[in-house]
CSV table of N, CA, C and O in Angstrom, one decimal:
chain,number,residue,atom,x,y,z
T,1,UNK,N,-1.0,50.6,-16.0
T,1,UNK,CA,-1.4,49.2,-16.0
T,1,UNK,C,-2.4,49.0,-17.1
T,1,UNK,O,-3.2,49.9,-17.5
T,2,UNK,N,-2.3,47.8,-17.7
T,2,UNK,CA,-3.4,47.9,-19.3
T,2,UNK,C,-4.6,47.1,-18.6
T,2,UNK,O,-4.7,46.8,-17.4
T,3,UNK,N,-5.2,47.0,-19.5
T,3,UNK,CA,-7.0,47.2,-18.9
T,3,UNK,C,-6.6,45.3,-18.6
T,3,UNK,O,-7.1,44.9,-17.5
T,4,UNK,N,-6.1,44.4,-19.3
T,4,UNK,CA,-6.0,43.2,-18.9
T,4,UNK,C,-5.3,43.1,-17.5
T,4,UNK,O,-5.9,42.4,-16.8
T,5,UNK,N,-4.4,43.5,-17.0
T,5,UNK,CA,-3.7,44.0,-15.7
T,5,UNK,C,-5.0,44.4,-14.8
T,5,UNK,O,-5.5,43.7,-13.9
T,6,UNK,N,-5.4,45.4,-15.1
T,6,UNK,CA,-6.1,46.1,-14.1
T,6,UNK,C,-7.6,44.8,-13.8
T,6,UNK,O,-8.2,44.6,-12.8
T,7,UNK,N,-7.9,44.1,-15.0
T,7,UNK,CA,-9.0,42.9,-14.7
T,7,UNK,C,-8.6,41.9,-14.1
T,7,UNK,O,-9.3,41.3,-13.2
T,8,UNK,N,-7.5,41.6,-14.5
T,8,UNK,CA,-6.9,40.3,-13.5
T,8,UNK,C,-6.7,40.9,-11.6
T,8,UNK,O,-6.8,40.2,-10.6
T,9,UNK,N,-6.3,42.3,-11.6
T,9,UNK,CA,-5.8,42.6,-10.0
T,9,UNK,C,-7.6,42.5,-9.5
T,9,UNK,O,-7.9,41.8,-8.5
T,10,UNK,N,-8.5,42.9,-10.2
T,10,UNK,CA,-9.9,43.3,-9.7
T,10,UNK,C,-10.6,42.1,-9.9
T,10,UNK,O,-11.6,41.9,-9.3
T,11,UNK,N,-10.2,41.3,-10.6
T,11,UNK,CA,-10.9,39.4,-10.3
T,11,UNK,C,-10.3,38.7,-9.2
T,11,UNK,O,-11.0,37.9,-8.6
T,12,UNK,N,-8.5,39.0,-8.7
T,12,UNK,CA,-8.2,38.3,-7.4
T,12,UNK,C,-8.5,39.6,-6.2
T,12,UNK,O,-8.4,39.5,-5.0
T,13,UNK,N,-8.7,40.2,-6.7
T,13,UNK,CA,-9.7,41.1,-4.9
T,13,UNK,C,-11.0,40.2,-5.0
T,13,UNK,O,-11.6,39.7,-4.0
T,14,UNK,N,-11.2,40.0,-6.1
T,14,UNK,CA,-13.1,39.7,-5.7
T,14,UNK,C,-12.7,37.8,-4.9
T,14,UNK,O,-13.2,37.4,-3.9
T,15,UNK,N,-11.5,37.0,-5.8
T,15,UNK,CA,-11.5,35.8,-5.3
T,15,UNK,C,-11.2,36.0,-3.8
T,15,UNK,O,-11.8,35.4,-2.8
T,16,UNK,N,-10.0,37.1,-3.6
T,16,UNK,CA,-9.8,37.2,-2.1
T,16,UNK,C,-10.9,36.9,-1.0
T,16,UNK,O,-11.2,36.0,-0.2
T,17,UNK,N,-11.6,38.3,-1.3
T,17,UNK,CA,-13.1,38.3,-0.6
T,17,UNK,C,-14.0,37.3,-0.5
T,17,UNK,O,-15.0,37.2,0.3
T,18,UNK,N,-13.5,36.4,-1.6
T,18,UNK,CA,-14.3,35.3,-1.6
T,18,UNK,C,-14.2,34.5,-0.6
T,18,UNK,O,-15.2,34.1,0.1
T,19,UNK,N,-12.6,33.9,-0.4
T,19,UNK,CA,-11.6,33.0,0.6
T,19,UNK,C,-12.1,33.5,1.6
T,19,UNK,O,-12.7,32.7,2.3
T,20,UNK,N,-12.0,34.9,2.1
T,20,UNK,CA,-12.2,35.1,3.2
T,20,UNK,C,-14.0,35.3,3.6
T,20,UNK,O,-14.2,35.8,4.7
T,21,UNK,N,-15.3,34.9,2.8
T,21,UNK,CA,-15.8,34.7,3.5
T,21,UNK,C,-16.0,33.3,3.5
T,21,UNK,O,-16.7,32.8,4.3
T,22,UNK,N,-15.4,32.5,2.5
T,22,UNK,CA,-15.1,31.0,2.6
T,22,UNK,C,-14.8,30.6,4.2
T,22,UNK,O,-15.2,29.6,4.6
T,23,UNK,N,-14.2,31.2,5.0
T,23,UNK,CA,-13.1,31.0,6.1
T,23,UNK,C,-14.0,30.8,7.1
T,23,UNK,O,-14.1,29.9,7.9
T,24,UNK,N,-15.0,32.5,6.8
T,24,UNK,CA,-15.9,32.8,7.9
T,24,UNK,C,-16.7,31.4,8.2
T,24,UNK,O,-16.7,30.7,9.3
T,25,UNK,N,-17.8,31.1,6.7
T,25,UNK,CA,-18.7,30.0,7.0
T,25,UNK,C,-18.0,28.8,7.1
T,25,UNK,O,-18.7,27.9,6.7
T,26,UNK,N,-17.0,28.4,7.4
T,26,UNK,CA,-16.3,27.5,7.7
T,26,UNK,C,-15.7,27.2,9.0
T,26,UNK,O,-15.0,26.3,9.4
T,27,UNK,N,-16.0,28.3,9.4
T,27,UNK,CA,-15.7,28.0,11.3
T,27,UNK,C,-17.0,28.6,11.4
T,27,UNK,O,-16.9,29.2,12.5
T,28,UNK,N,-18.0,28.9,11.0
T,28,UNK,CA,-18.9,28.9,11.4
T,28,UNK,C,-19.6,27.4,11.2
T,28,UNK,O,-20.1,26.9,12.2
T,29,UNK,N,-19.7,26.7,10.0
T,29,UNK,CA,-19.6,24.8,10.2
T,29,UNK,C,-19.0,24.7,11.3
T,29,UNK,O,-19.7,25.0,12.3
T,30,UNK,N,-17.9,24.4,11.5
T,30,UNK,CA,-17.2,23.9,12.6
T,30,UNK,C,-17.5,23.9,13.8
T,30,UNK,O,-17.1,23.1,14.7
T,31,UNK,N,-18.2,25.0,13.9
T,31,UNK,CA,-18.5,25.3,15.2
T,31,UNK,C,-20.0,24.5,15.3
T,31,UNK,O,-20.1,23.9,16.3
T,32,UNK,N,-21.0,24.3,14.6
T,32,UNK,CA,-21.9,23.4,14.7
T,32,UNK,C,-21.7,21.9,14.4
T,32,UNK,O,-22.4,21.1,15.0
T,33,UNK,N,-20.8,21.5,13.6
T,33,UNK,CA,-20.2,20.5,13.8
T,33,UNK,C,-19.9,20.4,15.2
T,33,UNK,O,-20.6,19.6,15.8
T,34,UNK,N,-19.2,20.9,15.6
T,34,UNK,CA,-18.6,20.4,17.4
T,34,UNK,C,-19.8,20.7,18.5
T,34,UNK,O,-19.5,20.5,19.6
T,35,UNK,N,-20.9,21.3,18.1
T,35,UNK,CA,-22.2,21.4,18.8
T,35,UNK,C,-22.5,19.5,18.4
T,35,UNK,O,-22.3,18.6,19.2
T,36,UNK,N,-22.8,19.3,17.1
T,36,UNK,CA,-23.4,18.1,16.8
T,36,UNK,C,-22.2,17.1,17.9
T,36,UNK,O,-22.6,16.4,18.9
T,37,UNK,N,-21.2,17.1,17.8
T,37,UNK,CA,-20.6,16.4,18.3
T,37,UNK,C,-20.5,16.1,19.9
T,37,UNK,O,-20.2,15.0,20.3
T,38,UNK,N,-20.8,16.9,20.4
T,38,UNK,CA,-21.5,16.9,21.9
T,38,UNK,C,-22.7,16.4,22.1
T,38,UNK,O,-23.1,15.7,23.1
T,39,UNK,N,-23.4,16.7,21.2
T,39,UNK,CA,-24.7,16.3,21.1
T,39,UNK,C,-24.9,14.3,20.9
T,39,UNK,O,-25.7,13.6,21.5
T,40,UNK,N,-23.9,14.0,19.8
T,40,UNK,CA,-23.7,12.6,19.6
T,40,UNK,C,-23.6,12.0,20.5
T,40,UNK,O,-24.3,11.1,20.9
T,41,UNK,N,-22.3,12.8,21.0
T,41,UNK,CA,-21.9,12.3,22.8
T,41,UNK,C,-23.0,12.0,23.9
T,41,UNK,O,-23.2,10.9,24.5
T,42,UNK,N,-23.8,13.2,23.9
T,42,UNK,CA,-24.7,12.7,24.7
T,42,UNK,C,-25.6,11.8,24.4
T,42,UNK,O,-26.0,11.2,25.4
T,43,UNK,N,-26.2,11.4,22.8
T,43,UNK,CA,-26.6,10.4,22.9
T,43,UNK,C,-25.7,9.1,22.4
T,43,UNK,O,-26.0,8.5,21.3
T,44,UNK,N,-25.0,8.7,22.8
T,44,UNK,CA,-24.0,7.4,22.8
T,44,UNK,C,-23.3,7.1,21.6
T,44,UNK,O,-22.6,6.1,21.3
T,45,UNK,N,-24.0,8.7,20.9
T,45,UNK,CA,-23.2,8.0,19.2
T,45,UNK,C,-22.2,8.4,18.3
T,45,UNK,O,-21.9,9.6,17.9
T,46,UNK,N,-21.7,7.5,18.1
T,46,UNK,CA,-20.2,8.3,17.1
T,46,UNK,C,-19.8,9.3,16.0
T,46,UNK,O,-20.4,9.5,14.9
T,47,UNK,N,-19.0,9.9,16.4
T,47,UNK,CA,-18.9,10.9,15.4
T,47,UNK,C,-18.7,10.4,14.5
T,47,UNK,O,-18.2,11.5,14.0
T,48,UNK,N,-18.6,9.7,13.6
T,48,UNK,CA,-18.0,9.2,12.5
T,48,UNK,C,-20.0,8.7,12.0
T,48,UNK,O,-20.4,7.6,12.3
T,49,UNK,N,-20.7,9.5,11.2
T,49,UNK,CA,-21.8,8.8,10.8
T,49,UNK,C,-22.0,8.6,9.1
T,49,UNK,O,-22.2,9.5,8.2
T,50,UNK,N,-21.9,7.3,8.9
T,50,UNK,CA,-21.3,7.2,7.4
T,50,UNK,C,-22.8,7.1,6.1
T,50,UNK,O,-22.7,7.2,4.9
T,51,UNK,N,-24.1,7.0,7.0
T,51,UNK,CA,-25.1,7.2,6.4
T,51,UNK,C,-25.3,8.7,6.0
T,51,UNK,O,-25.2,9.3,4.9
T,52,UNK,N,-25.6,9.2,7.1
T,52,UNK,CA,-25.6,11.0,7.1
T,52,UNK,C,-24.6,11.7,6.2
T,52,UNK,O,-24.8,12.8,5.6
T,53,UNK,N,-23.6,10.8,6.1
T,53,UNK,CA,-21.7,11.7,5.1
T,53,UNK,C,-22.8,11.1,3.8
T,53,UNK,O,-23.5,11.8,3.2
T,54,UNK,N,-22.6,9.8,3.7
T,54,UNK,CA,-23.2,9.6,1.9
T,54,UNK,C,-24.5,10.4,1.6
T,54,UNK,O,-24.8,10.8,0.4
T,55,UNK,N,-25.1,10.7,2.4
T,55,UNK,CA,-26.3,11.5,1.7
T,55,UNK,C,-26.3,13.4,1.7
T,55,UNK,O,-26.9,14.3,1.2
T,56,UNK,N,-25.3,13.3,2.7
T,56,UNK,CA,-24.7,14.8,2.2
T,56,UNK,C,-24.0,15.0,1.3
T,56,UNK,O,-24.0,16.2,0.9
T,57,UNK,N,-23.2,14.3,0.7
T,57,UNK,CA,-22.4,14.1,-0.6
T,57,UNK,C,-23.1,13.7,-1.4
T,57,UNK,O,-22.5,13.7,-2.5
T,58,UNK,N,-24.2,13.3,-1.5
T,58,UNK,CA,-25.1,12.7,-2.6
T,58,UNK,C,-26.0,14.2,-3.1
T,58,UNK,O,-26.1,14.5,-4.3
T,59,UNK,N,-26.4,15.2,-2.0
T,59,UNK,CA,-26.9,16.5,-2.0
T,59,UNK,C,-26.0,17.2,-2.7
T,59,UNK,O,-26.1,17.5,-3.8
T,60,UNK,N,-25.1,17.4,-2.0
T,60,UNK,CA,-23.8,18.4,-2.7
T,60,UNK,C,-23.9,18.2,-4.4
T,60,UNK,O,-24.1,18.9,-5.3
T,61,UNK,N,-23.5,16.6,-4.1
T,61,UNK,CA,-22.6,16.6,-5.7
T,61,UNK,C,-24.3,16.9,-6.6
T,61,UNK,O,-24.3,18.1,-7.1
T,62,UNK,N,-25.1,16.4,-6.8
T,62,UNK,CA,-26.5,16.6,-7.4
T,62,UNK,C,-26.5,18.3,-7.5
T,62,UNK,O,-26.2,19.1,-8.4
T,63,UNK,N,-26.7,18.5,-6.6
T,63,UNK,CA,-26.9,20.7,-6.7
T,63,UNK,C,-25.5,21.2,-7.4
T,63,UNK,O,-25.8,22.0,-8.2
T,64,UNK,N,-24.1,21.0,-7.4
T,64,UNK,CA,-23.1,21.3,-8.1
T,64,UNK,C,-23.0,22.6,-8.1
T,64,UNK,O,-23.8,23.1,-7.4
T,65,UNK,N,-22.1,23.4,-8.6
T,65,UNK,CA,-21.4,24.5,-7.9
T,65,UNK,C,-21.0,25.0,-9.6
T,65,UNK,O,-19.8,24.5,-9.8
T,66,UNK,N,-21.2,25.4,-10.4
T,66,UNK,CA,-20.9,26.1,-11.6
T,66,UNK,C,-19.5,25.2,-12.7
T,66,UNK,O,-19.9,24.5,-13.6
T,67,UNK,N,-18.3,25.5,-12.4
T,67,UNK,CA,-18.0,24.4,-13.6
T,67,UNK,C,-17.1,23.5,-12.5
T,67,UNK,O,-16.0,23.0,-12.7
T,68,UNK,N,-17.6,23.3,-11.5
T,68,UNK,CA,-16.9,22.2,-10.7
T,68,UNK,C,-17.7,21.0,-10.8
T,68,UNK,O,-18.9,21.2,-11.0
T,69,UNK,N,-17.1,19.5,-10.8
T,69,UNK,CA,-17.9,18.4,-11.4
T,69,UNK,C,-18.2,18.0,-10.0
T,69,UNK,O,-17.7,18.4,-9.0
T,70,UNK,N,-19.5,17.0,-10.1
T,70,UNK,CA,-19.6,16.5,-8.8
T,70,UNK,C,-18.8,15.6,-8.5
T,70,UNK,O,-19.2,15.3,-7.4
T,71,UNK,N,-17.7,14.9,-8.7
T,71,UNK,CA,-16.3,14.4,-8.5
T,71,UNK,C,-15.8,15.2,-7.6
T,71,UNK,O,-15.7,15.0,-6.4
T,72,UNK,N,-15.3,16.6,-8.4
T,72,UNK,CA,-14.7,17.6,-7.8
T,72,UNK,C,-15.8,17.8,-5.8
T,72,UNK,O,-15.4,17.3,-4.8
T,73,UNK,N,-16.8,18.5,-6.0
T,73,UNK,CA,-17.6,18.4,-5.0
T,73,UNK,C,-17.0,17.5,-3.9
T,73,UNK,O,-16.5,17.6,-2.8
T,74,UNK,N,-17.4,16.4,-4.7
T,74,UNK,CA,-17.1,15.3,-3.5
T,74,UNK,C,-16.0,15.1,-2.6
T,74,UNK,O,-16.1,14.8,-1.4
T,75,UNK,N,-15.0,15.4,-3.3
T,75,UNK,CA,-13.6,15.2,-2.8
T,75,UNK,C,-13.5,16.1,-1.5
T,75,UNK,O,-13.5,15.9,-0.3
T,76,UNK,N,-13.7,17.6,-2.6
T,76,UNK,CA,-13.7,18.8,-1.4
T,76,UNK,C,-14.6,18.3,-0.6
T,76,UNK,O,-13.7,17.8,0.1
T,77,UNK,N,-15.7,17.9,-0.1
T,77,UNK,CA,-16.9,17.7,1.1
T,77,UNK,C,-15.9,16.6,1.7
T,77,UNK,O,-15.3,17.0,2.7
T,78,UNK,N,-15.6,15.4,1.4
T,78,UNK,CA,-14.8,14.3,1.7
T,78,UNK,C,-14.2,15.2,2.4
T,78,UNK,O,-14.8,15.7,3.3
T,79,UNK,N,-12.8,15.6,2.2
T,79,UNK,CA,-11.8,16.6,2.9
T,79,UNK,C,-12.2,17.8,3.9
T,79,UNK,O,-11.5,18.3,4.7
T,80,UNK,N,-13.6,18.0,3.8
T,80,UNK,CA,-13.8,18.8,4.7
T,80,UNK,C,-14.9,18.3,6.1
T,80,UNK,O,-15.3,19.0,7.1
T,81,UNK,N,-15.1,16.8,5.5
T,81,UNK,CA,-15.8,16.1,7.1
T,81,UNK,C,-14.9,15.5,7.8
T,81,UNK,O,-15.1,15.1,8.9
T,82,UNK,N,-13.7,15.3,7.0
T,82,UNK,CA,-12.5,14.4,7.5
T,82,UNK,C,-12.1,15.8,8.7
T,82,UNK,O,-12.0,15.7,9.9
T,83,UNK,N,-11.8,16.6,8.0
T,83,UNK,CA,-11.0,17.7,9.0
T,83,UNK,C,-12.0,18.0,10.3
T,83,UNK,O,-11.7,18.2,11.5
T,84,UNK,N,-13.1,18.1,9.7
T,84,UNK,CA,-14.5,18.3,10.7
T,84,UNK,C,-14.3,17.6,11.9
T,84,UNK,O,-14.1,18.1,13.0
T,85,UNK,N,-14.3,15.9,11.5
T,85,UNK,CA,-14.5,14.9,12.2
T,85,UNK,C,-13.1,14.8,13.2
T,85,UNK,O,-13.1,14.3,14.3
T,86,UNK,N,-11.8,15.5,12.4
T,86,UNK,CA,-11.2,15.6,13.7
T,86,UNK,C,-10.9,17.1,14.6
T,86,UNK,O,-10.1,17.3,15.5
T,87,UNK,N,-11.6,17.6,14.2
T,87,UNK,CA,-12.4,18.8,15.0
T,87,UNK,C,-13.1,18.2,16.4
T,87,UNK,O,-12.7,18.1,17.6
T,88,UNK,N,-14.1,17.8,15.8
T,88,UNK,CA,-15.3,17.0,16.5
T,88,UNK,C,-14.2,16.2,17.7
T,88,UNK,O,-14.3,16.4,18.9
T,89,UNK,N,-13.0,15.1,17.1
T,89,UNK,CA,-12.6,14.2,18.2
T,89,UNK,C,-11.3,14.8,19.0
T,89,UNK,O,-10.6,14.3,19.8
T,90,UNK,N,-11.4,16.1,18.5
T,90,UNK,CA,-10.5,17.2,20.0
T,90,UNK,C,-11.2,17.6,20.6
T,90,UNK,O,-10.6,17.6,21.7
T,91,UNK,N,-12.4,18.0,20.8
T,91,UNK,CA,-13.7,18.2,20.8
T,91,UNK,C,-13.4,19.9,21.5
T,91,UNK,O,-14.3,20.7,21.7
């Protein structure tokens, strides 16, 4: 295997490991998401909170993540309260 071979197999183990602890803190959200969501419940209020989403996307995209744009950011967070939120409404 030439040394470019053997860097590319040893940069997708490292992305692997990455995914999978991507996975981990991601049902680990989830699972506090669906705490919050009981919690909404108990106090009368909807899961869908559109003040709380714009200023967590306002967080996100500002702090930025290395060469991802805060566009990029946003989308992903978008896509991942949408999935959240119907987490939350199977409950």
């Amino acid at each position: 295997m030439s040394d470019a071979s053997q860097r590319l197999a040893e940069i997708r183990a490292a992305i692997d490991a990455i995914d999978d602890q991507l996975l981990t803190l991601l049902a680990a959200r989830t699972a506090l998401a669906l705490e919050a969501g009981a919690a909404k419940a108990d106090l009368g209020r909807a899961i869908h909170d559109p003040e709380r989403e714009a200023a967590l996307l306002a967080r996100i995209a500002a702090r930025g993540a290395g060469a991802l744009t805060p566009e990029d950011l946003t989308a992903l967070w978008t896509l991942l309260m949408a999935a959240t939120r119907r987490a939350e409404a199977r409950g």
